[in-house]
Amino acid sequence: MTITITPAASERMRRFLAQSPDAAGVRFGVKRTGCSGFGYVVDLAQSLGEGDRLISIDGVPLVVDDKSLPLVDGTVIDFQKQGLNASFVFHNPNATGECGCGESFTVG
């Protein structure tokens, strides 16, 4: 399994983790949502659940559940600022389509 975190995303995740030192890591996965089928989840993982995998990427503990893993394998996570907006951006080779707003994706 390969997930890549850009330096900008890594810095942002480290800031979140520094504010919650008891967190197990940053949760990255997907959930069914949106007009295209799946939406990304990025949040602090307070603990590890059954089926969670803890992966260290450049020193950032990333928690990915087994159901999300095949859908996010190969994804590059970036963090971008545009004007007053800032957000994580995902480059997922498994996505075969995205909705117009980029909030959800489909897989083939």
N, C-alpha and C. Protein backbone atom coordinates (compact mmCIF):
# COMPACT_ATOMS: atom_id res chain seq x y z
N MET A 1 0.82 -1.17 0.00
CA MET A 1 0.00 0.00 0.00
C MET A 1 0.88 1.25 0.00
N THR A 2 0.47 2.21 -0.81
CA THR A 2 1.23 3.44 -0.91
C THR A 2 0.31 4.64 -0.80
N ILE A 3 0.58 5.49 0.15
CA ILE A 3 -0.07 6.79 0.26
C ILE A 3 1.06 7.78 0.45
N THR A 4 0.99 8.89 -0.28
CA THR A 4 2.03 9.91 -0.20
C THR A 4 1.43 11.17 0.41
N ILE A 5 2.19 11.81 1.28
CA ILE A 5 1.78 13.08 1.89
C ILE A 5 2.80 14.12 1.48
N THR A 6 2.34 15.21 0.84
CA THR A 6 3.26 16.27 0.44
C THR A 6 3.77 17.01 1.68
N PRO A 7 4.86 17.75 1.57
CA PRO A 7 5.35 18.51 2.72
C PRO A 7 4.30 19.47 3.29
N ALA A 8 3.50 20.11 2.45
CA ALA A 8 2.48 21.04 2.94
C ALA A 8 1.41 20.29 3.75
N ALA A 9 0.98 19.13 3.27
CA ALA A 9 -0.01 18.34 3.99
C ALA A 9 0.57 17.79 5.29
N SER A 10 1.82 17.37 5.24
CA SER A 10 2.49 16.84 6.42
C SER A 10 2.57 17.91 7.52
N GLU A 11 2.93 19.13 7.12
CA GLU A 11 3.02 20.23 8.09
C GLU A 11 1.66 20.50 8.72
N ARG A 12 0.61 20.51 7.92
CA ARG A 12 -0.75 20.76 8.43
C ARG A 12 -1.18 19.66 9.39
N MET A 13 -0.91 18.41 9.03
CA MET A 13 -1.27 17.29 9.90
C MET A 13 -0.50 17.33 11.21
N ARG A 14 0.77 17.70 11.16
CA ARG A 14 1.58 17.81 12.38
C ARG A 14 1.01 18.89 13.32
N ARG A 15 0.50 19.98 12.75
CA ARG A 15 -0.12 21.03 13.57
C ARG A 15 -1.35 20.50 14.29
N PHE A 16 -2.20 19.75 13.56
CA PHE A 16 -3.39 19.16 14.18
C PHE A 16 -2.99 18.21 15.31
N LEU A 17 -2.00 17.38 15.06
CA LEU A 17 -1.56 16.42 16.06
C LEU A 17 -0.94 17.10 17.27
N ALA A 18 -0.24 18.20 17.06
CA ALA A 18 0.37 18.93 18.18
C ALA A 18 -0.70 19.50 19.11
N GLN A 19 -1.86 19.82 18.56
CA GLN A 19 -2.95 20.36 19.38
C GLN A 19 -3.72 19.26 20.12
N SER A 20 -3.53 18.02 19.70
CA SER A 20 -4.20 16.87 20.33
C SER A 20 -3.18 15.76 20.56
N PRO A 21 -2.30 15.94 21.54
CA PRO A 21 -1.21 14.99 21.74
C PRO A 21 -1.67 13.57 22.10
N ASP A 22 -2.91 13.40 22.55
CA ASP A 22 -3.40 12.06 22.89
C ASP A 22 -3.96 11.31 21.69
N ALA A 23 -4.07 11.97 20.54
CA ALA A 23 -4.62 11.33 19.34
C ALA A 23 -3.70 10.21 18.85
N ALA A 24 -4.31 9.17 18.31
CA ALA A 24 -3.54 8.05 17.77
C ALA A 24 -2.89 8.40 16.44
N GLY A 25 -3.49 9.37 15.73
CA GLY A 25 -2.97 9.78 14.44
C GLY A 25 -4.02 10.52 13.65
N VAL A 26 -3.76 10.71 12.38
CA VAL A 26 -4.70 11.36 11.47
C VAL A 26 -5.45 10.27 10.72
N ARG A 27 -6.77 10.27 10.82
CA ARG A 27 -7.58 9.29 10.10
C ARG A 27 -7.78 9.75 8.66
N PHE A 28 -7.49 8.85 7.73
CA PHE A 28 -7.71 9.11 6.31
C PHE A 28 -8.48 7.94 5.74
N GLY A 29 -9.58 8.24 5.10
CA GLY A 29 -10.39 7.19 4.51
C GLY A 29 -11.48 7.76 3.64
N VAL A 30 -12.48 6.96 3.39
CA VAL A 30 -13.62 7.39 2.57
C VAL A 30 -14.92 7.00 3.26
N LYS A 31 -15.98 7.68 2.86
CA LYS A 31 -17.32 7.32 3.30
C LYS A 31 -18.25 7.54 2.11
N ARG A 32 -19.35 6.83 2.10
CA ARG A 32 -20.35 7.00 1.04
C ARG A 32 -21.04 8.34 1.24
N THR A 33 -20.96 9.18 0.22
CA THR A 33 -21.54 10.52 0.32
C THR A 33 -21.49 11.19 -1.04
N GLY A 34 -22.08 12.35 -1.13
CA GLY A 34 -21.95 13.19 -2.31
C GLY A 34 -22.66 12.66 -3.53
N CYS A 35 -22.55 13.40 -4.59
CA CYS A 35 -23.24 13.04 -5.82
C CYS A 35 -22.50 12.00 -6.63
N SER A 36 -21.25 11.69 -6.30
CA SER A 36 -20.50 10.71 -7.08
C SER A 36 -20.26 9.40 -6.35
N GLY A 37 -20.57 9.31 -5.08
CA GLY A 37 -20.44 8.02 -4.40
C GLY A 37 -19.60 8.00 -3.14
N PHE A 38 -18.36 8.50 -3.20
CA PHE A 38 -17.48 8.47 -2.04
C PHE A 38 -16.91 9.86 -1.78
N GLY A 39 -16.74 10.18 -0.51
CA GLY A 39 -16.08 11.41 -0.10
C GLY A 39 -14.93 11.07 0.82
N TYR A 40 -13.92 11.90 0.84
CA TYR A 40 -12.75 11.67 1.69
C TYR A 40 -13.03 12.09 3.12
N VAL A 41 -12.38 11.41 4.05
CA VAL A 41 -12.46 11.74 5.46
C VAL A 41 -11.04 12.00 5.95
N VAL A 42 -10.83 13.16 6.53
CA VAL A 42 -9.56 13.49 7.19
C VAL A 42 -9.93 14.07 8.54
N ASP A 43 -9.52 13.40 9.59
CA ASP A 43 -9.89 13.81 10.93
C ASP A 43 -8.86 13.25 11.90
N LEU A 44 -8.90 13.68 13.14
CA LEU A 44 -8.03 13.08 14.14
C LEU A 44 -8.63 11.76 14.60
N ALA A 45 -7.81 10.75 14.71
CA ALA A 45 -8.24 9.45 15.24
C ALA A 45 -7.86 9.43 16.72
N GLN A 46 -8.85 9.42 17.58
CA GLN A 46 -8.58 9.41 19.01
C GLN A 46 -8.08 8.05 19.48
N SER A 47 -8.49 7.00 18.75
CA SER A 47 -8.03 5.66 19.09
C SER A 47 -8.08 4.81 17.83
N LEU A 48 -7.50 3.62 17.94
CA LEU A 48 -7.52 2.67 16.83
C LEU A 48 -8.68 1.70 17.03
N GLY A 49 -9.43 1.47 15.96
CA GLY A 49 -10.53 0.53 16.03
C GLY A 49 -10.17 -0.76 15.33
N GLU A 50 -11.07 -1.73 15.43
CA GLU A 50 -10.85 -2.99 14.74
C GLU A 50 -10.82 -2.73 13.24
N GLY A 51 -9.84 -3.25 12.57
CA GLY A 51 -9.71 -3.05 11.13
C GLY A 51 -8.92 -1.82 10.75
N ASP A 52 -8.44 -1.05 11.74
CA ASP A 52 -7.61 0.12 11.45
C ASP A 52 -6.16 -0.29 11.28
N ARG A 53 -5.50 0.37 10.35
CA ARG A 53 -4.06 0.19 10.18
C ARG A 53 -3.38 1.52 10.49
N LEU A 54 -2.31 1.45 11.25
CA LEU A 54 -1.52 2.64 11.59
C LEU A 54 -0.27 2.61 10.73
N ILE A 55 -0.13 3.64 9.89
CA ILE A 55 0.98 3.74 8.96
C ILE A 55 1.72 5.04 9.26
N SER A 56 3.02 4.98 9.38
CA SER A 56 3.81 6.19 9.58
C SER A 56 4.36 6.65 8.23
N ILE A 57 3.99 7.86 7.84
CA ILE A 57 4.47 8.43 6.59
C ILE A 57 5.21 9.71 6.92
N ASP A 58 6.50 9.72 6.72
CA ASP A 58 7.35 10.87 7.06
C ASP A 58 7.12 11.32 8.50
N GLY A 59 6.94 10.36 9.39
CA GLY A 59 6.75 10.66 10.80
C GLY A 59 5.33 11.05 11.19
N VAL A 60 4.41 11.08 10.24
CA VAL A 60 3.00 11.39 10.53
C VAL A 60 2.26 10.06 10.67
N PRO A 61 1.65 9.82 11.84
CA PRO A 61 0.88 8.58 12.00
C PRO A 61 -0.47 8.72 11.27
N LEU A 62 -0.67 7.87 10.27
CA LEU A 62 -1.88 7.90 9.46
C LEU A 62 -2.68 6.64 9.77
N VAL A 63 -3.96 6.80 10.09
CA VAL A 63 -4.84 5.68 10.40
C VAL A 63 -5.78 5.47 9.22
N VAL A 64 -5.75 4.28 8.63
CA VAL A 64 -6.60 3.95 7.49
C VAL A 64 -7.34 2.65 7.80
N ASP A 65 -8.67 2.67 7.64
CA ASP A 65 -9.42 1.44 7.91
C ASP A 65 -9.37 0.51 6.70
N ASP A 66 -9.55 -0.79 6.96
CA ASP A 66 -9.43 -1.81 5.92
C ASP A 66 -10.39 -1.60 4.75
N LYS A 67 -11.58 -1.05 5.01
CA LYS A 67 -12.55 -0.84 3.93
C LYS A 67 -12.13 0.29 2.99
N SER A 68 -11.47 1.29 3.53
CA SER A 68 -11.03 2.43 2.72
C SER A 68 -9.74 2.14 1.96
N LEU A 69 -8.94 1.25 2.51
CA LEU A 69 -7.60 1.01 1.97
C LEU A 69 -7.55 0.77 0.46
N PRO A 70 -8.36 -0.11 -0.11
CA PRO A 70 -8.26 -0.32 -1.57
C PRO A 70 -8.69 0.90 -2.37
N LEU A 71 -9.51 1.77 -1.79
CA LEU A 71 -9.99 2.95 -2.50
C LEU A 71 -9.02 4.12 -2.45
N VAL A 72 -8.10 4.10 -1.48
CA VAL A 72 -7.16 5.22 -1.34
C VAL A 72 -5.71 4.83 -1.62
N ASP A 73 -5.49 3.56 -1.93
CA ASP A 73 -4.13 3.11 -2.23
C ASP A 73 -3.58 3.90 -3.42
N GLY A 74 -2.41 4.47 -3.27
CA GLY A 74 -1.79 5.25 -4.33
C GLY A 74 -2.11 6.74 -4.29
N THR A 75 -2.94 7.17 -3.35
CA THR A 75 -3.35 8.57 -3.27
C THR A 75 -2.22 9.46 -2.78
N VAL A 76 -2.15 10.64 -3.37
CA VAL A 76 -1.24 11.69 -2.91
C VAL A 76 -2.12 12.72 -2.20
N ILE A 77 -1.79 13.00 -0.93
CA ILE A 77 -2.53 13.99 -0.15
C ILE A 77 -1.71 15.27 -0.13
N ASP A 78 -2.34 16.36 -0.57
CA ASP A 78 -1.68 17.66 -0.59
C ASP A 78 -2.52 18.62 0.25
N PHE A 79 -1.96 19.75 0.60
CA PHE A 79 -2.69 20.81 1.30
C PHE A 79 -2.42 22.09 0.55
N GLN A 80 -3.49 22.75 0.12
CA GLN A 80 -3.33 23.96 -0.68
C GLN A 80 -4.10 25.13 -0.09
N LYS A 81 -3.52 26.30 -0.23
CA LYS A 81 -4.17 27.54 0.18
C LYS A 81 -4.43 28.37 -1.08
N GLN A 82 -5.66 28.83 -1.22
CA GLN A 82 -6.02 29.70 -2.34
C GLN A 82 -6.84 30.85 -1.77
N GLY A 83 -6.22 32.00 -1.69
CA GLY A 83 -6.90 33.14 -1.09
C GLY A 83 -7.19 32.87 0.37
N LEU A 84 -8.46 32.99 0.76
CA LEU A 84 -8.86 32.74 2.14
C LEU A 84 -9.17 31.27 2.39
N ASN A 85 -9.20 30.46 1.35
CA ASN A 85 -9.54 29.04 1.48
C ASN A 85 -8.30 28.18 1.60
N ALA A 86 -8.42 27.15 2.42
CA ALA A 86 -7.34 26.18 2.57
C ALA A 86 -7.97 24.81 2.75
N SER A 87 -7.43 23.81 2.07
CA SER A 87 -8.01 22.47 2.20
C SER A 87 -7.02 21.41 1.73
N PHE A 88 -7.30 20.18 2.18
CA PHE A 88 -6.56 19.05 1.67
C PHE A 88 -7.06 18.76 0.26
N VAL A 89 -6.15 18.35 -0.61
CA VAL A 89 -6.46 18.01 -1.99
C VAL A 89 -5.93 16.60 -2.23
N PHE A 90 -6.73 15.78 -2.91
CA PHE A 90 -6.40 14.37 -3.09
C PHE A 90 -6.22 14.05 -4.56
N HIS A 91 -5.13 13.39 -4.88
CA HIS A 91 -4.87 12.92 -6.24
C HIS A 91 -4.89 11.39 -6.15
N ASN A 92 -6.05 10.82 -6.52
CA ASN A 92 -6.31 9.41 -6.31
C ASN A 92 -6.35 8.67 -7.65
N PRO A 93 -5.40 7.77 -7.90
CA PRO A 93 -5.39 7.05 -9.18
C PRO A 93 -6.55 6.07 -9.33
N ASN A 94 -7.26 5.77 -8.24
CA ASN A 94 -8.40 4.85 -8.29
C ASN A 94 -9.70 5.53 -8.70
N ALA A 95 -9.72 6.86 -8.64
CA ALA A 95 -10.94 7.61 -8.98
C ALA A 95 -11.12 7.61 -10.49
N THR A 96 -12.30 7.18 -10.93
CA THR A 96 -12.61 7.18 -12.37
C THR A 96 -13.46 8.37 -12.75
N GLY A 97 -13.96 9.10 -11.76
CA GLY A 97 -14.75 10.29 -12.02
C GLY A 97 -14.93 11.08 -10.74
N GLU A 98 -15.19 12.37 -10.89
CA GLU A 98 -15.42 13.25 -9.74
C GLU A 98 -16.63 14.11 -10.01
N CYS A 99 -17.28 14.55 -8.95
CA CYS A 99 -18.38 15.48 -9.14
C CYS A 99 -17.80 16.85 -9.50
N GLY A 100 -18.62 17.75 -9.94
CA GLY A 100 -18.17 19.06 -10.38
C GLY A 100 -17.46 19.86 -9.32
N CYS A 101 -17.86 19.69 -8.05
CA CYS A 101 -17.24 20.47 -6.98
C CYS A 101 -16.00 19.81 -6.42
N GLY A 102 -15.72 18.55 -6.82
CA GLY A 102 -14.52 17.85 -6.37
C GLY A 102 -14.63 17.26 -4.98
N GLU A 103 -15.83 17.28 -4.38
CA GLU A 103 -16.02 16.77 -3.03
C GLU A 103 -16.21 15.27 -2.98
N SER A 104 -16.61 14.65 -4.09
CA SER A 104 -16.83 13.21 -4.09
C SER A 104 -16.29 12.59 -5.38
N PHE A 105 -16.12 11.26 -5.36
CA PHE A 105 -15.54 10.59 -6.51
C PHE A 105 -16.17 9.21 -6.70
N THR A 106 -15.96 8.64 -7.86
CA THR A 106 -16.40 7.28 -8.14
C THR A 106 -15.19 6.42 -8.48
N VAL A 107 -15.37 5.13 -8.33
CA VAL A 107 -14.33 4.18 -8.73
C VAL A 107 -14.94 3.21 -9.72
N GLY A 108 -14.09 2.67 -10.60
CA GLY A 108 -14.58 1.79 -11.65
C GLY A 108 -14.72 0.38 -11.32
